[in-house]
PDB file of C-alpha atoms in Angstrom:
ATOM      1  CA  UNK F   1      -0.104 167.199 -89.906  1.00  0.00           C
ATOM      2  CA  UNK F   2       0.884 169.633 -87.116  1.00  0.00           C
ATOM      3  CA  UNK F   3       3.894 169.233 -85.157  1.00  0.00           C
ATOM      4  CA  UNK F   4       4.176 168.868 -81.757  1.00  0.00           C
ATOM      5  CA  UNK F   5       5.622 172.137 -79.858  1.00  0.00           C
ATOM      6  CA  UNK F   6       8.914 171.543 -79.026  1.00  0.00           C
ATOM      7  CA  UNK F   7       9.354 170.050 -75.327  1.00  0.00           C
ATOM      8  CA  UNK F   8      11.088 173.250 -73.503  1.00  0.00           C
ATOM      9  CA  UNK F   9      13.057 175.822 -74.863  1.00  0.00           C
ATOM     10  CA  UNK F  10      15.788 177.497 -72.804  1.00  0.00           C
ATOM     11  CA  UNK F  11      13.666 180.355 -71.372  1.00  0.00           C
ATOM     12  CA  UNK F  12      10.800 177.797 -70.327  1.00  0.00           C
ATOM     13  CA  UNK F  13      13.325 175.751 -68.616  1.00  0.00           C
ATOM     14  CA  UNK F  14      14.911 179.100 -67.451  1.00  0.00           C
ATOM     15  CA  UNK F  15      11.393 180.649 -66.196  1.00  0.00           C
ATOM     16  CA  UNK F  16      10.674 176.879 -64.233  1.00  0.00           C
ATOM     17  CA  UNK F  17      13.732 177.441 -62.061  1.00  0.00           C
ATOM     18  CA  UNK F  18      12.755 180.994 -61.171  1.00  0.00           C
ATOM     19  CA  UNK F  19       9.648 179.874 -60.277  1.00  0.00           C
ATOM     20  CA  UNK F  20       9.400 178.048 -57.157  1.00  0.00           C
ATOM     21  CA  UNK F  21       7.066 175.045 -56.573  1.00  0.00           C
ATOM     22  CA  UNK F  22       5.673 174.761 -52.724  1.00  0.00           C
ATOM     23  CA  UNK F  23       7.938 172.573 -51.237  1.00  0.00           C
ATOM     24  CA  UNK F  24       5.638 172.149 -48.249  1.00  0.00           C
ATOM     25  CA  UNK F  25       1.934 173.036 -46.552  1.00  0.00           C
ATOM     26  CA  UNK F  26       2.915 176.184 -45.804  1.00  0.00           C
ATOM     27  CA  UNK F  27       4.711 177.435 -49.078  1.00  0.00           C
ATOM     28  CA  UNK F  28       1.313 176.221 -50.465  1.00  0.00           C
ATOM     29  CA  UNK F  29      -0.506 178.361 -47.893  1.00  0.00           C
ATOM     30  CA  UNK F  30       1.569 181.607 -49.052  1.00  0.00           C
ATOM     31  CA  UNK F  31       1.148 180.703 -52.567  1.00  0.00           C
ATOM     32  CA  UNK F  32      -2.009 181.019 -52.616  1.00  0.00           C
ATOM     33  CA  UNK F  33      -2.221 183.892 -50.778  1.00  0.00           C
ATOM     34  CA  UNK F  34       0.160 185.686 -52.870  1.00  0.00           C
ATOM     35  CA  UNK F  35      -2.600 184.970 -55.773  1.00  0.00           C
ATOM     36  CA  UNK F  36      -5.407 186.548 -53.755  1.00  0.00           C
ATOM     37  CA  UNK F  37      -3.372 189.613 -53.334  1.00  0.00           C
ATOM     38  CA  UNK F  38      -2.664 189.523 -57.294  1.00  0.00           C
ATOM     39  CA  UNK F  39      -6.757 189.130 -57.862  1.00  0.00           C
ATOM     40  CA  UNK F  40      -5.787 185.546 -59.143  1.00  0.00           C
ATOM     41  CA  UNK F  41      -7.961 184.065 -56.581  1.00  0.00           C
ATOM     42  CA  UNK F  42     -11.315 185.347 -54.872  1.00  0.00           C
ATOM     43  CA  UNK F  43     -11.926 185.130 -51.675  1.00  0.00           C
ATOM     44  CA  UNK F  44     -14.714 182.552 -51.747  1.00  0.00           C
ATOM     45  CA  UNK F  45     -12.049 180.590 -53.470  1.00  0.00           C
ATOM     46  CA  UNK F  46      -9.076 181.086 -51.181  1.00  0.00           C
ATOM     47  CA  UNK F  47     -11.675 180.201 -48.273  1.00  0.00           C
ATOM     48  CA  UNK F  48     -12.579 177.074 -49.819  1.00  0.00           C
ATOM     49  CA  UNK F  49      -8.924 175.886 -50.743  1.00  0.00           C
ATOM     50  CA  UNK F  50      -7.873 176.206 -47.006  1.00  0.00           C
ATOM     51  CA  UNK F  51     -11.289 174.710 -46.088  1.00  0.00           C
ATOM     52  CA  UNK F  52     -10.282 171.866 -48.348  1.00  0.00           C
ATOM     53  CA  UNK F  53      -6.770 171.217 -46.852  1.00  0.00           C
ATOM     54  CA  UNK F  54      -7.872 171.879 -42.913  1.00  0.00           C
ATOM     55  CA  UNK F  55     -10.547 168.999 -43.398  1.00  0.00           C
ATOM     56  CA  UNK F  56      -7.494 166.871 -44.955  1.00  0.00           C
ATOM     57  CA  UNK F  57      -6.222 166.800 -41.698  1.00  0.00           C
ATOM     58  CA  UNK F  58      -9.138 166.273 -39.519  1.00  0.00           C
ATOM     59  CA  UNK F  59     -10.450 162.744 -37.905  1.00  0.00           C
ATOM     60  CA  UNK F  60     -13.407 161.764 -37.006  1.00  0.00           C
ATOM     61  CA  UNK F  61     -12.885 162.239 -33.343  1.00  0.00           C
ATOM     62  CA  UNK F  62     -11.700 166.390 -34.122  1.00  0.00           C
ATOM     63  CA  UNK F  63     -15.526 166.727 -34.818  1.00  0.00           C
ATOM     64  CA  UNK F  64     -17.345 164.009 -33.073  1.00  0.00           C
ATOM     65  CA  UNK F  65     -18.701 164.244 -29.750  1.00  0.00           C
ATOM     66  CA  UNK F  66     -19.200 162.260 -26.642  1.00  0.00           C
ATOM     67  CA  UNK F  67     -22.374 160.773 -26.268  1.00  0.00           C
ATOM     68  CA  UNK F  68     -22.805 161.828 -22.915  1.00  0.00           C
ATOM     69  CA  UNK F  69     -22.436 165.654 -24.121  1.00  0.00           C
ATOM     70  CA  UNK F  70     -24.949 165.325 -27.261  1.00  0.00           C
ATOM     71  CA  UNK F  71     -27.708 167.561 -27.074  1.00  0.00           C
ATOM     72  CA  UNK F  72     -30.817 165.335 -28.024  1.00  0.00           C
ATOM     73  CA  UNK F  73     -34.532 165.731 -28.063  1.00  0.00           C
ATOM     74  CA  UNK F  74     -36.556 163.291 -26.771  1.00  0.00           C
ATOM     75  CA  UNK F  75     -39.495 162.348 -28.615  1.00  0.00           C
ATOM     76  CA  UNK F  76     -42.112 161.919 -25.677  1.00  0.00           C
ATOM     77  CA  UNK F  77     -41.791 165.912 -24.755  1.00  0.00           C
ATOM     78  CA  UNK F  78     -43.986 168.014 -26.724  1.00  0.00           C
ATOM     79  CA  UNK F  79     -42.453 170.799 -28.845  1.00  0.00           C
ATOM     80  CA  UNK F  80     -43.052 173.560 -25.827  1.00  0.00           C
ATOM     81  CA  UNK F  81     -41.124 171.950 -23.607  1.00  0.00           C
ATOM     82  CA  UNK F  82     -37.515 171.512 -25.834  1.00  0.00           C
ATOM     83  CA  UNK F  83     -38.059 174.120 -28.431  1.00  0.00           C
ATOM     84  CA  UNK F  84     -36.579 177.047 -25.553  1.00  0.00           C
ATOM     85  CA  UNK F  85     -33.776 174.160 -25.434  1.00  0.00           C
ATOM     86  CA  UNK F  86     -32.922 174.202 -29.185  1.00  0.00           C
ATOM     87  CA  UNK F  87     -33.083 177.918 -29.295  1.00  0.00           C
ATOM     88  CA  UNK F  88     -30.623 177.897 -26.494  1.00  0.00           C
ATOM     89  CA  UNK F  89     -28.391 174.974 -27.819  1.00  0.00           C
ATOM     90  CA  UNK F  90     -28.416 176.731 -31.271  1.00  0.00           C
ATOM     91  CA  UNK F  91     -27.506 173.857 -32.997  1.00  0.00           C
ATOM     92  CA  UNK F  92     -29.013 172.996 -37.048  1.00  0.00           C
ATOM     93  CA  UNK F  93     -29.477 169.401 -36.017  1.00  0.00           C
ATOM     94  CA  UNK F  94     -30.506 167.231 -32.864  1.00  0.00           C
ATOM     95  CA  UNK F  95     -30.733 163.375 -32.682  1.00  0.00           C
ATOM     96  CA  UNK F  96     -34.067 162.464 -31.885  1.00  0.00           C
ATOM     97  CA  UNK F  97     -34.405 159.660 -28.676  1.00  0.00           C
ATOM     98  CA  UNK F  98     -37.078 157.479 -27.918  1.00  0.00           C
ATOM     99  CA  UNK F  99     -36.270 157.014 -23.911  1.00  0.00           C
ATOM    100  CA  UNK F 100     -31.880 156.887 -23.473  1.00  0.00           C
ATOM    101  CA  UNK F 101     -29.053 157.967 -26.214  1.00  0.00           C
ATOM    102  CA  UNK F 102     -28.627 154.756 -27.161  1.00  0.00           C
ATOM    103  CA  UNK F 103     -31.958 154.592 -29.197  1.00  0.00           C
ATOM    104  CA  UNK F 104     -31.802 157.613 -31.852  1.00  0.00           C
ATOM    105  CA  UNK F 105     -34.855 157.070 -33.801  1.00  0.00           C
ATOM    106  CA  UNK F 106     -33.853 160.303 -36.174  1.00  0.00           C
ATOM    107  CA  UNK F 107     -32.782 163.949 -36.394  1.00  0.00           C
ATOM    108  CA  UNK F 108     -34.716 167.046 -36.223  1.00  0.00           C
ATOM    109  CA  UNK F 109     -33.791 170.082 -38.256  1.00  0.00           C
ATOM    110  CA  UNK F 110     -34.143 173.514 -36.145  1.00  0.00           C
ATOM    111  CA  UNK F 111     -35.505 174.940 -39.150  1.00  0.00           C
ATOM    112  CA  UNK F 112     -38.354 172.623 -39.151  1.00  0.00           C
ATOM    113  CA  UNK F 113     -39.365 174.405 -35.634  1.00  0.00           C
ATOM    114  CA  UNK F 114     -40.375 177.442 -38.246  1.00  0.00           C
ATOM    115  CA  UNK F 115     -43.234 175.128 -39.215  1.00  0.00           C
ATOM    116  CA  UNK F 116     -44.269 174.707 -35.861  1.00  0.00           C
ATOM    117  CA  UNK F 117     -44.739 178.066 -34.550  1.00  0.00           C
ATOM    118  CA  UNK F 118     -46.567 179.279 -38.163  1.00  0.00           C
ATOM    119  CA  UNK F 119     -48.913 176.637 -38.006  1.00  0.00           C
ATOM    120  CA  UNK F 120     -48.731 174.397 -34.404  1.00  0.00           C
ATOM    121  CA  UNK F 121     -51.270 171.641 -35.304  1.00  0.00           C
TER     122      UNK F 121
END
């Protein structure tokens, strides 16, 4: 049977207290961008890491907002008369409303507009 490799030699236990672990958020932060600069990380993956530990931090109330400043589409206009509103908004997605805010009957998707003006029956 194989052995198992001995638990730490001298120089492992030397090299562990050269080498720093992030103490904190930002030691983290630096960390990782010390292994972009060494082409350890890519970008895509630095961005996502930060992404990742910004969103830690968030709420819901850092992204929500007040009912009385949603942008909503009410579903007794026709599309001519709130698509130059979504264009303008440029928001992805608006609650639908079927007379106040308080009745959201569903969300449209901007894209879905595309439809619209290729084929508008």
């Amino acid at each position: 049977m194989d052995e198992p490799p001995p638990k730490s030699g001298w120089l492992e236990r030397l090299g562990a207290m050269l080498i720093r672990k992030p103490e904190d958020r930002e030691q983290l932060i630096t960390l990782l961008h010390s292994a972009f600069e060494r082409n350890l990380l890519d970008s895509d993956a630095l961005s996502m890491i930060e992404g990742v530990m910004q969103v830690s931090e968030m709420q819901a109330r850092d992204i929500m907002v007040p009912r009385s400043q949603m942008d909503v589409v009410d579903i007794s206009k026709k599309p001519e008369q709130f698509i130059p509103f979504v264009i303008e908004a440029a928001h992805s997605r608006f609650p639908v409303i079927e007379g106040s805010e308080d009745e959201i009957i569903g969300i449209l998707l901007a894209k879905d507009l595309l439809r619209y003006y290729a084929d508008p029956e």
